Structures are given as C-alpha cells and as structure tokens.
Amino acid sequence: MLGKSRRLRLAALGALVAVLALPSYAAYADDPTPPPPASVTDVNRSLEQLRAEAAAIQADVAKATIAYTNALTAAATAEAAAKKAEKFAAASKTKSEAERRRLGLLTAQAYQMGIPTVIGTESMLWSLAPIAENLQEIADRQTAIMQLGSTQVTQYQTAMAAESTAGTAADDAKTKRAAADQAATTARSLGEQVKTKAADASMAMNGQLADLAGATQLSTQLQSVRNQQALSRWQTYLAELAAAKVKAPPASTIKNPAKLPAGLKPLKAGGQPVAGAASVVDGGRTVRVLPAETIRAVNQAFTLLGKPYGVGATGPDKYGCLGAARVAWQPYTTLPSLIGKVYPNYQKVPAASVQPGDLLVIGSKSVGLFHIGIALDNGEMIASDEAKGSVVVTSVPDSLYGALRPTLGRPATAQVAPASTSEASAFRCGNTATTVDVGSGAWTWPLAEGTYEIGTPFGQAGPMWSSGFHTGQDFPAAIGTPVRAVTAGTVRVEHPAWAGNLVRIDHGNGLETLYAHLSSINVADGAHVTAGQRIGAVGTEGNSTGPHLHFEVHLGGDAVNPMPFLATGSASVGWGGYSNGMIPASSLCAISNGHMLRCDAAAAYLQLASAYKSRFGKAICITDSYRSYASQVDLYGRKPSLAALPGTSNHGWGVAVDLCGGIERFNTTQYQWMVSNAGNYGWVHPSWARQGGNREEPWHWEFGKPARA
C-alpha cells in the first residue's frame, strides 16, 4: 500500500513538473514584479521524504542494536562476576575443607589419648569425616597433648567460619552464574531481534529503491526547473534596468554610496547604504543598479548551470567547489586556488546587504572553509554541488561563513580565514562527510538510562517542521530531568523561538550537537564541557508538544541522523541525501566487473588502478565496493562480530573497496605499494584497519581526501 501511494505521489509530481511552465521573458515585460514562481523546494520534498523514511528505518535498527550492544556488555560483566565468584567459592571450599581436616586430626588425637573433647559429639563426628581413613597421620602424642588443650576450640571456630564463608561464596557464585546465564540469554535474544529487524528493514528499503530511482529522476527535472526559474528572475531584473534606460556603470564609480554619479541614488538594505551598488527610481519604483562587472559575473555563472561536478576542476567541462566562482569572476579578477585564500582578499559585507554576484563562503571555525557560491536573490546561490553532481541553483546553507564583494577590492581591515583542517575536504561542495569517529568510550547518551523514552525519530515527515521533516531525535522525559553533553566541546547558548532554550556544543571537525526546549541551562556561553557533564534540564520551551529533549547532530552545518552515533560512538552519515546502502545506481559510477562507487571515488579509483597496472602489469584485484543495505544485512547476519552495523558501513556510501591479489596481506610488495601510492589518488588505509589497529584489515581501503580539495 505504501509503495502504491508513493507511486501515485511521484506521478502527481511528474505532472506538476509539466505544469510548472516557465514565465517567458515577454510575460514580464508588462509586469516587472511578478509573483514568485511555485516553490521547487516544496515539490522536491518527495525525494527528501523517501530518504527520511529510509533513515528512520535505519534508526530503528540502530536503536535495537543499542539494546543488543548494552546487553553484550552486561553479559560480559555478569560472566566476569560469575567467574570471579566461582573462583572465590572454589578457594573458600578448599580452605574450609583444609580447616575441617585439621580439626579432625586434633579430634582423633584427643580420642586416641582418652582426652575428653570439648566440642560436642555431633561436631566431633563432623570433624572426623574428612580423616576417617587417615588416622595413621596423627602426629606425636606428646606434641598433640600439648596442643589439644589450647587449640581444639580455636580450630573448631576457624573451621566453622571457613565452612560458613564457603557456603556464602557458593550461594553468591550460584546467584551470579544464574545472572550471567540470563544476561547471555537476553543478549542472544536481542541479537536475534537485531538480525530480524535488519532483515525486515532490508525488505522495506528494497521496496523503496524503485521509488528512489524515480524520485531521483524527478528531482533532476525539478532542479532544472529551479535553475530556469532563477535565470528567468535574473533576466527580469535585466529587463527592469533596460526599461529604466540604465546602463550598468563600472564598479569603480559606485563603490562609495556617498559619491555616486548623477542620476543614481544609494541602495539601502537594513536601513544602511550598500557599498558597490546603487539605485534609480523609474515610474515610482526603485530599481537596483549593480556594476557591469557583477552583471557579467552573474551572467557567466548562469551559463555554467548543468555542467558536471569534478573534484578541483575549473572547466570547461567540469567544475569543482571553487571552479564555478573562479570562472564567473574572470577576467575581472582571478580568485586564489584555495577557498581559504579567497576570504582574506575581498571585502566582506554584512549578511543583510548581500547582493547577486557576491561570493558566499561556506564553512566553520572548527573545520575551515569548504564551499563557495555566487549569490542570487531569494536566499539562493549558484554553486558546484557534489551531491547533485553538477553546477546548480541551490539554497544558501546555514553554514554560511561570510559574503565577499569582489568589486569593493581588498578588505579595509584584515580578514583571517579559519584554519583549514583535514576534515574540511570531507564537507566540500554541499556534501556531508561520510564518517566521523568520536572515539571509543567518548560518546555518552544525553539522558541517563531509565529517565527517558524514544520519541519522534529523525527524518519523520510532516508539516510541523519548517524543513518538512524532523531534523533530530526526541526523547520524552519529565521536566527537570538532567541533560548531559554527549562528548567534549565548547558551548554556545542560544534562545531561538522554536527551541526556547538551546545549548549548541561544537565538538570540532565539523561536528555539533544541539539540545533544545530546555527548562534550564547549567553552563555558560563559551564554556568547555566534558562527556557526561550536566548542561541543563528537560523542558517544553519554544515550539514543543510536551516535555522532551530534542537532540540534533550536525555535520558541516547539516542535520544528520543521531541514532547511529548513539548506537556505536561513531557513525557513517549521509552523502547526497541518501541513506547508507540506498544510493540508486544512477547516482553511482562503474569501475570494473560490476563494481560501483560514488562517482568522484570511482574516478580516483580508476586513476589508482591505472598506476597499479603500470607497476605490476595486471589489473588491481577487487572483491567488494558499493554495498547495498540488503547486502550489509546479509553480511551482518553471517558475521555479526566482523561486519559493521547495517547502515553504517562506508561501503554503503560507495567510498570503500576491499582488495585482493596480495594487497589483502600485510607487508607484501602489493600492500606496501598501496601504502606508498594510494594517498596520491585520494585513497587511504584507515587507522583501525592497519597492522596493530583495533580490527586489522589490510584489504580495506577508503576514499578520503582528494588530491585537490
């Protein structure tokens, strides 16, 4: 039924694409301020919803795995406690038997010598039992006579105490063994549940693949519509200038709003004059005037729409993160080859006064700058987008670091770009990093066990959320329940309307966590916190339906599914908007023998394979590449101790390969060649897979930093 409803929805959206006729240039001639066209973003939510459904299914598997992982830990702890108790019980029994035997010898000596016993007939028989067949071991009578009077009662007390200790230890060992057996049974049961859930999830998501492929094709069509709508709006602006009989002036003549040529007035934004732009009044309407150089740059940027993405490329066939912006602004200026070097060279302008043509640099202080776009109106920009595979019109992301205006020249005051880290390239061009490792034991839950329930999952679609889907994971809990930092980082306290009270923690490397709707905040803005430290309390402030913690994980400014992080302490997360193992074949590229990878990884792999063949005279041997969710489930079911949790494998992002032909063994000539040369093509051997790592896998290699970011 679900599949049928999706097909109907996609069919309806396909019809809508046909209806979204672009307003012609002539249509705007009489009315230069038409209503905005239909929102492609709203229509495109169909693909987002399909992706979100897959993410929610994977979150459910992750939730089950959390319980299983905790049960394994509890079972191991219980087993260790049982073995310790059994060892102590065995030692106590041995000691008890030794003390009882010693008492028996004393009792036997007293009996043989006719000395009255002082411990009673029943106790005497109890003491003699261990030595009934060994009376010949009785020592010298004279020594015994000297000892009997002073030691018989003491020895009896010692033997009884040892017997009591042994009995208590035996009972404790029995209880702990039962607990260990029960914990092991629970772990086995939960393990089977995880396998069942994973298999069910695999079946559910296999049913989504056709819909995803269709939605992906539709999304491409809708992107084309969005590109054309943006172009039409820009052409309308140019028509307004022509109708007002304005010839775009040189940038040098309108840099200073206080010294504009005759006939031009300052353009204002937020009540302040905008440097590098002007305005005229035509027919009672204010028309913006941009410099000729800016208009040329935007025109040039529009000609690049649809050109394929390529790592580090600057045309004419492919364009990388910086490529489209560099080509757009030539020959007026040549942008530096690194985004971090662009920032210091061009005047930064306030966000409120951003104009078409401005350079929008994307990034953060903890990672550096990793994306750049050419600004348009309506919160949009033209940029190379790795996830979409081409130069597109797209929304300006939340991770906008600053806007630069090339026509204003060099900055009046020094502008220092944030230092670029090794993680910056992982977020390049609107993409989300594939893997973030928060370290073994360094990640804790935001609420203590037993104080919360699992609520609305990440990715659930609905009109309640401005993005169209839920961007976090909810944990219903009583007001006042302590909220903890999941790992170490630096605090930023905010009070947005939707969240009421919000704590945002920057953990570095592009990783942030958000804690919303808090009733109180217990940390100061700018404070450094550690994993597990209290930062506030559960509340229902802001746009909330009841007491709960709304918890988000952001990577490079993008919200990602928190549950895999909570399940494993590290996670592989989104690429291209798809769920792990759910990337349609149309979004992957072939490499050899039916193997496929993400297209940038595939291009780099083919270069690596060519170099390998030149060195060894034969093709590189490969056994595994992109791994669908279904195949991950199958492998996990067969090798749960070796395989990654389904939905977290880098194979599921199409950025990992398993190799053979000698590479699968440490210290071979082939393996050493890979160690020395693979990095030149962007392929790395992760630390965990190296010799001495926590899971040695010489055959496993991942696409990391490209040769040029």
XYZ file of C-alpha atoms in Angstrom:
709
model
C 0.000 0.000 0.000
C 2.837 2.338 0.895
C 4.568 1.673 -2.399
C 1.359 2.403 -4.301
C 0.860 5.713 -2.516
C 4.451 6.691 -3.296
C 3.955 5.888 -6.981
C 0.809 7.993 -7.052
C 2.655 10.838 -5.356
C 5.551 10.660 -7.797
C 3.149 10.522 -10.736
C 1.399 13.613 -9.434
C 4.713 15.383 -9.023
C 5.688 14.423 -12.533
C 2.504 16.035 -13.787
C 3.319 19.106 -11.722
C 6.703 19.431 -13.415
C 4.910 19.636 -16.733
C 2.588 22.311 -15.349
C 5.430 24.410 -13.940
C 5.736 26.362 -17.154
C 8.472 28.938 -17.008
C 7.276 32.542 -17.263
C 8.580 33.880 -20.551
C 10.672 36.988 -20.898
C 7.773 38.706 -22.680
C 5.360 37.847 -19.879
C 7.358 40.028 -17.522
C 7.580 42.983 -19.862
C 4.277 44.491 -18.717
C 4.645 43.478 -15.073
C 8.284 43.596 -13.965
C 7.375 42.423 -10.425
C 5.545 39.099 -10.954
C 4.610 36.847 -8.056
C 7.317 34.330 -7.146
C 7.101 31.054 -9.083
C 5.975 27.799 -7.479
C 8.441 26.507 -4.929
C 10.501 23.717 -6.342
C 11.778 23.055 -2.830
C 8.291 22.106 -1.676
C 7.794 19.783 -4.626
C 11.218 18.251 -4.166
C 10.270 17.124 -0.679
C 9.065 13.845 -2.147
C 12.649 12.669 -2.542
C 13.520 14.021 0.887
C 10.633 12.087 2.427
C 11.755 8.849 0.819
C 15.266 9.430 2.129
C 13.872 10.286 5.562
C 11.802 7.101 5.650
C 14.925 5.053 4.989
C 16.811 6.985 7.677
C 14.002 6.354 10.183
C 14.042 2.623 9.403
C 17.797 2.516 9.906
C 17.403 4.448 13.161
C 15.071 1.723 14.420
C 17.706 -0.893 13.632
C 20.303 1.257 15.384
C 18.021 1.524 18.423
C 17.735 -2.273 18.585
C 21.489 -2.533 18.204
C 21.964 -0.177 21.143
C 19.986 -2.562 23.335
C 21.950 -5.516 21.931
C 25.303 -3.784 22.468
C 24.351 -2.874 26.033
C 23.195 -6.456 26.626
C 26.506 -7.816 25.342
C 28.339 -5.507 27.740
C 26.051 -6.545 30.605
C 26.505 -10.220 29.726
C 30.280 -9.858 29.659
C 30.217 -8.051 33.009
C 27.920 -10.676 34.526
C 30.047 -13.523 33.176
C 33.177 -11.959 34.652
C 31.425 -11.513 38.011
C 30.192 -15.123 37.947
C 33.650 -16.484 37.168
C 35.180 -14.363 39.916
C 32.558 -15.557 42.392
C 33.031 -19.189 41.327
C 36.782 -18.870 41.721
C 36.349 -17.400 45.202
C 33.804 -20.097 46.104
C 36.217 -22.834 44.984
C 39.050 -21.311 47.009
C 36.758 -20.923 50.029
C 35.667 -24.545 49.781
C 39.290 -25.728 49.577
C 40.174 -23.634 52.632
C 37.112 -24.877 54.518
C 37.992 -28.500 53.817
C 41.577 -27.902 54.966
C 40.444 -26.308 58.232
C 37.913 -29.099 58.842
C 40.581 -31.742 58.204
C 42.936 -30.019 60.619
C 40.205 -30.071 63.288
C 39.548 -33.751 62.558
C 43.173 -34.615 63.267
C 43.001 -32.830 66.598
C 39.758 -34.596 67.495
C 41.192 -38.004 66.542
C 44.267 -37.404 68.666
C 42.128 -36.490 71.664
C 40.014 -39.600 71.175
C 43.051 -41.916 70.950
C 44.612 -40.440 74.054
C 41.404 -40.519 76.047
C 41.213 -36.746 76.355
C 37.603 -35.535 76.609
C 36.503 -33.431 73.620
C 35.051 -30.008 74.295
C 33.214 -29.563 71.001
C 30.306 -31.967 71.382
C 29.615 -35.387 69.893
C 27.905 -34.114 66.697
C 30.708 -31.640 65.988
C 33.269 -34.319 66.721
C 31.730 -36.644 64.122
C 31.598 -33.736 61.644
C 35.281 -33.026 62.210
C 36.316 -36.691 61.844
C 34.625 -37.194 58.468
C 37.478 -35.847 56.333
C 40.130 -38.028 58.055
C 38.177 -41.211 58.757
C 40.616 -43.191 56.591
C 43.744 -41.317 57.626
C 44.055 -41.739 61.425
C 47.587 -43.018 60.886
C 48.607 -39.487 60.006
C 48.204 -38.425 63.651
C 51.448 -36.862 64.851
C 53.485 -37.456 68.016
C 51.242 -37.967 71.074
C 53.290 -35.726 73.340
C 53.008 -32.797 70.886
C 49.309 -33.462 70.458
C 48.721 -33.435 74.238
C 50.403 -30.031 74.478
C 48.322 -28.610 71.596
C 44.917 -30.119 72.314
C 44.081 -28.041 75.335
C 44.804 -24.704 73.685
C 43.873 -25.212 70.040
C 40.870 -27.528 69.744
C 38.210 -24.890 70.406
C 40.028 -22.245 68.300
C 40.402 -24.673 65.428
C 36.735 -25.625 65.709
C 35.754 -21.947 65.409
C 38.119 -21.451 62.476
C 36.717 -24.492 60.677
C 33.126 -23.371 61.245
C 33.900 -19.849 59.981
C 35.576 -21.276 56.874
C 32.558 -23.520 56.305
C 30.214 -20.524 56.574
C 32.326 -18.448 54.177
C 32.416 -21.316 51.706
C 28.642 -21.697 51.883
C 28.054 -17.971 51.369
C 30.514 -17.905 48.476
C 28.842 -20.908 46.876
C 25.419 -19.217 47.130
C 26.854 -15.982 45.692
C 28.504 -17.874 42.828
C 25.252 -19.687 42.106
C 23.311 -16.394 42.016
C 25.865 -14.707 39.790
C 26.049 -17.704 37.467
C 22.273 -17.561 37.074
C 22.511 -13.825 36.356
C 25.279 -14.403 33.816
C 23.302 -17.141 32.093
C 20.233 -14.893 31.993
C 22.275 -11.977 30.617
C 23.725 -14.238 27.932
C 20.235 -15.443 27.037
C 18.995 -11.835 26.841
C 21.934 -10.859 24.626
C 21.294 -13.806 22.303
C 17.602 -12.914 22.130
C 18.333 -9.255 21.386
C 20.910 -10.304 18.815
C 18.245 -12.305 17.018
C 15.912 -9.315 17.242
C 18.562 -7.108 15.636
C 19.007 -9.593 12.798
C 15.235 -9.793 12.334
C 14.827 -6.011 12.401
C 17.703 -5.589 9.978
C 16.215 -8.172 7.621
C 12.787 -6.500 7.823
C 14.418 -3.122 7.209
C 16.218 -4.554 4.209
C 12.952 -5.797 2.728
C 11.249 -2.453 3.393
C 14.043 -0.457 1.809
C 14.364 -2.770 -1.153
C 10.803 -1.750 -1.853
C 11.951 1.864 -1.834
C 14.690 1.500 -4.425
C 12.436 1.848 -7.446
C 10.723 4.828 -5.851
C 14.081 6.389 -5.036
C 15.233 5.961 -8.604
C 12.046 7.575 -9.863
C 12.218 10.363 -7.307
C 15.860 10.961 -8.189
C 14.968 11.358 -11.847
C 12.124 13.680 -10.897
C 14.446 15.628 -8.606
C 16.798 16.174 -11.549
C 13.899 17.539 -13.580
C 12.844 19.784 -10.712
C 16.405 21.045 -10.342
C 16.340 22.010 -13.986
C 13.099 23.896 -13.346
C 14.658 25.662 -10.390
C 17.673 26.643 -12.476
C 15.435 28.058 -15.177
C 13.232 29.939 -12.720
C 16.293 31.622 -11.198
C 17.521 32.535 -14.671
C 14.112 33.972 -15.534
C 14.142 36.146 -12.411
C 17.609 37.408 -13.327
C 16.506 38.169 -16.878
C 13.543 40.083 -15.459
C 15.951 42.211 -13.448
C 17.983 42.946 -16.565
C 14.751 43.911 -18.323
C 13.979 46.332 -15.486
C 17.349 48.006 -15.991
C 16.746 48.263 -19.730
C 13.232 49.662 -19.168
C 14.681 52.283 -16.821
C 17.239 53.138 -19.511
C 20.114 52.399 -17.156
C 23.467 51.283 -18.465
C 25.277 49.314 -15.800
C 28.126 51.518 -14.524
C 31.713 50.389 -13.905
C 32.296 49.055 -10.406
C 34.804 51.800 -9.621
C 32.152 54.534 -9.985
C 29.686 53.154 -7.416
C 31.990 51.757 -4.728
C 31.220 54.664 -2.405
C 27.477 55.309 -1.787
C 28.312 58.897 -0.851
C 29.941 59.634 -4.227
C 27.592 58.225 -6.863
C 27.323 59.518 -10.451
C 24.493 61.872 -11.271
C 21.100 60.189 -11.522
C 21.981 57.347 -9.143
C 20.914 57.104 -5.531
C 22.238 54.907 -2.728
C 20.728 51.427 -2.484
C 19.740 50.677 1.109
C 19.483 47.372 2.961
C 18.532 47.186 6.609
C 18.409 50.992 6.628
C 22.064 51.274 5.600
C 23.535 52.251 2.197
C 25.041 49.353 0.254
C 28.610 49.834 -0.962
C 29.219 48.752 -4.542
C 25.596 49.153 -5.675
C 23.150 51.949 -6.378
C 19.535 52.550 -7.363
C 17.306 54.600 -9.638
C 13.629 55.468 -9.422
C 11.625 54.531 -12.502
C 7.872 55.031 -12.646
C 7.708 55.358 -8.876
C 9.597 52.111 -8.308
C 13.128 51.701 -7.025
C 15.339 49.638 -9.333
C 18.620 48.241 -8.085
C 21.742 49.088 -10.101
C 24.612 46.627 -9.989
C 28.013 47.274 -11.588
C 28.718 45.971 -15.073
C 31.389 43.599 -13.740
C 28.922 41.988 -11.339
C 26.276 41.586 -14.039
C 28.836 39.968 -16.290
C 29.885 37.568 -13.486
C 26.295 36.502 -12.777
C 25.572 36.081 -16.494
C 28.677 33.918 -16.771
C 27.628 31.863 -13.727
C 24.254 31.102 -15.316
C 25.978 29.696 -18.410
C 27.628 27.074 -16.178
C 24.364 25.592 -14.856
C 24.179 21.867 -15.525
C 27.921 21.459 -16.063
C 29.179 18.288 -14.294
C 30.939 18.431 -10.946
C 34.600 17.405 -10.802
C 36.996 17.490 -7.843
C 39.237 20.538 -8.193
C 38.087 21.176 -11.780
C 37.827 24.673 -13.266
C 36.239 23.881 -16.605
C 35.468 23.936 -19.356
C 33.779 20.537 -18.904
C 33.706 20.067 -15.101
C 33.763 22.359 -12.083
C 34.858 21.761 -8.507
C 33.924 23.647 -5.328
C 35.748 26.809 -6.368
C 35.646 26.275 -10.130
C 32.318 27.912 -10.959
C 33.097 31.013 -8.889
C 36.564 31.400 -10.452
C 35.215 31.196 -13.994
C 32.293 33.516 -13.240
C 34.532 36.328 -11.989
C 37.185 36.110 -14.704
C 38.630 38.192 -16.275
C 37.720 40.901 -13.764
C 39.614 39.048 -11.053
C 41.266 35.673 -10.653
C 40.293 34.035 -7.389
C 43.035 32.159 -5.492
C 43.058 28.395 -5.951
C 42.021 27.689 -2.331
C 38.806 28.919 -0.701
C 40.665 29.790 2.489
C 42.818 32.219 0.467
C 39.820 33.858 -1.177
C 38.465 35.102 2.147
C 41.351 37.469 3.056
C 41.467 39.081 -0.416
C 37.974 40.516 -0.925
C 35.894 42.877 1.182
C 33.400 41.181 3.487
C 29.879 42.659 3.518
C 27.063 42.346 6.100
C 24.672 39.435 5.611
C 21.742 41.875 5.396
C 23.225 43.587 2.335
C 24.183 40.534 0.227
C 23.612 41.194 -3.482
C 23.701 38.977 -6.598
C 27.268 38.226 -7.611
C 28.689 38.262 -4.085
C 30.942 35.347 -3.189
C 29.387 33.252 -0.422
C 31.995 31.266 1.508
C 30.712 28.271 3.464
C 32.396 26.677 6.474
C 33.028 26.975 10.199
C 35.754 27.930 12.648
C 36.320 24.320 13.703
C 36.724 22.905 10.176
C 37.640 25.765 7.869
C 36.093 26.920 4.575
C 34.996 24.225 2.153
C 32.415 25.624 -0.291
C 31.782 28.795 -2.289
C 28.810 30.077 -4.271
C 27.729 33.090 -6.337
C 24.844 34.846 -4.580
C 21.426 35.337 -6.139
C 18.269 36.777 -4.606
C 15.684 34.716 -2.653
C 18.297 33.049 -0.428
C 19.770 31.157 -3.381
C 23.179 30.814 -4.974
C 24.849 29.212 -7.986
C 27.449 26.664 -6.942
C 29.101 23.389 -7.841
C 27.259 20.769 -5.814
C 28.977 17.425 -5.365
C 25.834 15.730 -4.063
C 23.841 16.806 -7.124
C 26.778 16.177 -9.438
C 26.684 19.499 -11.266
C 26.583 23.293 -11.083
C 23.119 24.191 -9.781
C 20.954 26.854 -8.222
C 20.656 25.881 -4.572
C 19.733 27.375 -1.209
C 22.365 29.196 0.816
C 23.197 26.773 3.667
C 23.127 27.574 7.369
C 26.900 27.146 7.425
C 27.435 30.442 5.521
C 30.622 31.898 6.996
C 30.702 35.215 5.155
C 29.822 37.157 1.999
C 32.528 38.861 -0.073
C 32.119 41.540 -2.765
C 34.954 41.401 -5.331
C 34.100 44.839 -6.795
C 34.994 46.524 -3.476
C 38.611 45.379 -3.749
C 40.789 44.305 -0.858
C 39.419 44.423 2.711
C 39.693 47.671 4.644
C 40.745 45.644 7.686
C 42.426 42.249 7.805
C 40.144 39.241 7.307
C 41.635 35.997 8.590
C 40.080 32.757 7.357
C 39.647 29.934 9.876
C 42.413 27.360 9.701
C 41.510 24.530 7.357
C 41.575 21.069 8.925
C 41.961 17.677 7.289
C 38.192 17.253 7.685
C 37.333 20.307 5.552
C 37.501 18.398 2.278
C 35.001 15.886 3.619
C 32.331 18.603 3.618
C 33.204 20.029 0.230
C 30.623 21.429 -2.166
C 27.498 20.935 -0.138
C 28.303 17.342 0.687
C 28.218 15.827 4.145
C 31.242 13.996 5.489
C 30.859 10.240 5.273
C 32.474 9.331 8.593
C 33.036 10.996 11.934
C 34.740 8.992 14.684
C 34.065 10.377 18.149
C 36.365 7.874 19.794
C 35.783 4.698 21.746
C 34.095 5.454 25.049
C 33.977 9.206 24.348
C 30.273 9.348 23.467
C 27.516 9.116 26.053
C 23.745 9.446 25.861
C 22.256 12.913 26.514
C 19.919 11.455 29.169
C 20.670 8.811 31.786
C 19.347 5.280 31.243
C 15.857 4.832 32.655
C 14.946 8.549 32.553
C 13.620 8.808 29.005
C 11.619 7.197 26.226
C 12.387 7.101 22.500
C 10.158 9.643 20.744
C 9.787 11.143 17.263
C 12.687 9.885 15.124
C 14.968 11.761 12.802
C 13.561 12.092 9.308
C 9.855 11.810 10.081
C 7.996 13.889 7.517
C 5.272 16.358 8.404
C 4.083 19.975 8.258
C 5.098 20.651 11.882
C 8.700 21.232 10.845
C 9.891 24.075 8.622
C 12.199 21.751 6.691
C 9.364 19.313 6.026
C 10.909 16.625 8.195
C 12.141 16.154 11.755
C 15.808 17.129 11.989
C 16.571 15.496 15.333
C 15.692 12.665 17.705
C 13.180 13.336 20.512
C 13.431 11.857 23.998
C 10.259 12.366 26.081
C 11.208 12.811 29.746
C 9.982 14.552 32.867
C 10.616 18.280 33.216
C 13.815 18.797 35.165
C 15.488 15.549 34.028
C 19.255 16.270 33.772
C 20.593 16.686 30.230
C 24.234 15.778 29.555
C 26.826 16.681 26.925
C 27.369 13.625 24.748
C 31.069 14.382 24.291
C 33.552 17.172 24.971
C 33.224 20.540 23.271
C 32.623 24.286 23.506
C 29.189 25.644 24.448
C 27.105 28.257 22.683
C 23.858 29.241 24.423
C 21.001 30.395 22.173
C 17.321 31.247 22.563
C 15.623 30.771 19.166
C 11.832 30.893 19.111
C 11.453 27.262 18.038
C 13.697 25.879 20.800
C 13.136 28.319 23.674
C 16.378 27.480 25.433
C 19.062 25.820 23.316
C 22.575 24.599 24.058
C 24.771 24.091 20.985
C 28.108 22.309 21.511
C 30.909 22.496 18.952
C 32.977 19.297 19.165
C 35.382 20.249 16.383
C 35.925 18.677 12.959
C 32.545 19.975 11.778
C 30.620 18.043 14.458
C 27.992 19.850 16.554
C 25.232 18.673 18.888
C 22.095 20.637 19.816
C 19.874 20.283 22.904
C 16.522 22.080 22.622
C 13.431 23.008 24.711
C 15.458 23.073 27.943
C 13.732 24.262 31.138
C 17.073 25.466 32.491
C 20.679 25.828 31.337
C 23.561 24.983 33.661
C 26.543 26.032 31.541
C 27.845 29.418 30.453
C 28.256 30.571 26.886
C 31.788 29.764 25.737
C 32.377 27.149 28.458
C 34.215 23.905 27.724
C 32.328 20.772 28.776
C 33.267 17.110 29.020
C 31.346 13.973 28.082
C 28.538 13.326 30.558
C 28.663 16.791 32.148
C 25.265 18.266 33.016
C 24.375 21.172 30.727
C 20.696 21.709 31.519
C 17.350 20.092 32.213
C 14.482 18.765 30.105
C 11.689 21.235 29.463
C 8.961 22.146 26.997
C 10.073 25.646 25.990
C 9.566 27.040 22.490
C 7.641 25.156 19.826
C 7.069 21.985 21.818
C 4.217 19.486 22.123
C 5.231 18.347 25.605
C 8.226 17.757 27.907
C 11.068 16.242 25.929
C 14.654 16.736 24.802
C 15.035 17.472 21.096
C 18.558 16.287 20.243
C 20.340 17.006 16.959
C 23.700 16.099 15.424
C 25.107 18.433 12.759
C 27.998 17.742 10.402
C 29.301 20.665 8.387
C 26.081 22.506 9.211
C 23.794 19.690 8.018
C 21.482 17.803 10.377
C 22.137 14.040 10.292
C 20.611 11.013 11.986
C 21.764 10.918 15.657
C 20.909 7.270 16.323
C 23.929 5.608 14.667
C 26.162 7.860 16.792
C 24.371 6.810 19.944
C 24.487 3.174 18.863
C 28.181 2.955 18.058
C 30.004 6.012 19.396
C 30.950 6.778 15.818
C 28.980 6.837 12.634
C 28.894 6.904 8.901
C 26.402 9.513 7.818
C 24.667 10.954 4.799
C 26.012 11.522 1.334
C 23.982 13.109 -1.421
C 20.934 12.997 0.834
C 20.604 9.217 0.514
C 20.585 6.698 3.325
C 23.511 4.337 3.621
C 23.207 1.469 1.146
C 20.252 3.156 -0.564
C 22.008 5.053 -3.363
C 20.346 4.443 -6.759
C 22.608 3.003 -9.445
C 22.042 6.168 -11.479
C 23.970 8.108 -8.838
C 26.952 5.710 -8.852
C 29.705 5.071 -11.400
C 31.059 1.726 -12.610
C 34.712 0.793 -12.108
C 35.107 -2.850 -13.215
C 33.448 -6.278 -13.140
C 30.118 -4.966 -11.898
C 31.628 -2.925 -9.058
C 30.382 0.614 -8.461
C 31.443 3.601 -6.359
C 30.439 7.176 -5.738
C 31.464 8.960 -8.926
C 34.338 11.028 -7.502
C 35.655 7.946 -5.700
C 35.292 5.943 -8.930
C 37.311 8.475 -10.932
C 40.080 8.426 -8.333
C 39.994 4.615 -8.148
C 40.415 4.260 -11.908
C 43.485 6.516 -11.771
C 44.855 4.390 -8.914
C 44.103 1.177 -10.830
C 45.922 2.511 -13.901
C 49.033 3.292 -11.864
C 48.849 -0.142 -10.213
C 48.666 -1.874 -13.594
C 51.675 0.083 -14.847
C 53.649 -1.140 -11.847
C 52.536 -4.797 -11.678
C 51.446 -5.489 -15.242
C 47.944 -6.620 -14.280
C 44.699 -5.121 -13.110
C 44.150 -4.429 -9.454
C 42.157 -7.210 -7.775
C 38.887 -6.106 -6.136
C 36.342 -8.171 -4.188
C 33.928 -5.565 -2.824
C 32.880 -1.958 -3.462
C 29.468 -0.301 -3.009
C 27.437 -2.470 -0.672
C 23.650 -2.137 -0.647
C 21.754 -2.157 2.616
C 20.431 -5.638 1.829
C 23.952 -6.998 1.318
C 25.092 -5.319 4.546
C 22.256 -7.073 6.390
C 23.211 -10.404 4.841
C 26.871 -9.986 5.850
C 25.921 -8.798 9.343
C 23.686 -11.842 9.778
C 26.547 -14.170 8.829
C 29.405 -12.307 10.564
C 27.975 -10.021 13.267
C 31.291 -9.808 15.093
C 33.173 -8.681 11.960
C 30.678 -6.750 9.847
C 29.660 -3.168 10.541
C 26.171 -2.418 11.793
C 23.950 -2.233 8.682
C 23.596 1.384 7.653
C 26.991 2.486 8.995
C 29.454 0.849 6.575
C 31.471 3.118 4.294
C 30.804 0.517 1.612
C 27.207 1.749 1.841
C 28.326 5.231 0.761
C 30.250 3.895 -2.230
C 33.578 5.153 -0.878
C 35.227 1.902 0.230
C 36.762 -1.099 -1.524
C 38.121 -4.464 -0.440
C 41.129 -5.514 -2.498
C 42.993 -8.762 -3.157
C 45.881 -10.001 -5.308
C 48.407 -9.608 -2.492
C 47.028 -6.370 -1.066
C 44.979 -8.434 1.402
C 48.157 -9.374 3.336
C 50.355 -7.039 5.334
C 53.950 -6.447 4.199
C 53.573 -7.860 0.668
C 55.008 -5.874 -2.227
C 51.476 -5.038 -3.402
C 50.355 -3.877 0.038
C 53.453 -1.720 0.509
C 52.888 -0.162 -2.923
C 49.358 0.803 -1.850
C 50.663 2.321 1.396
C 53.152 4.419 -0.569
C 50.958 5.430 -3.515
C 47.222 5.211 -2.767
C 47.187 8.567 -0.981
C 48.228 10.296 -4.210
C 44.832 9.347 -5.599
C 42.781 10.155 -2.508
C 42.603 6.582 -1.178
C 43.593 5.871 2.417
C 44.001 2.857 4.677
C 42.013 3.770 7.837
C 43.911 3.564 11.114
C 41.608 0.899 12.562
C 42.399 -1.417 9.628
C 46.189 -1.073 9.813
C 48.537 -3.534 11.445
C 48.099 -3.063 15.185
C 44.718 -1.358 14.709
C 41.626 -2.494 16.556
C 40.465 -4.544 13.541
C 43.275 -5.436 11.166
C 42.037 -5.480 7.558
C 44.868 -4.904 5.066
C 42.386 -5.342 2.194
C 40.062 -2.445 3.210
C 40.693 0.995 1.651
C 38.546 4.139 1.701
C 38.273 7.245 -0.449
C 39.420 10.105 1.766
C 40.879 13.439 0.761
C 41.075 14.064 -2.966
C 44.409 15.179 -4.362
C 42.873 18.656 -4.699
C 40.041 19.699 -2.411
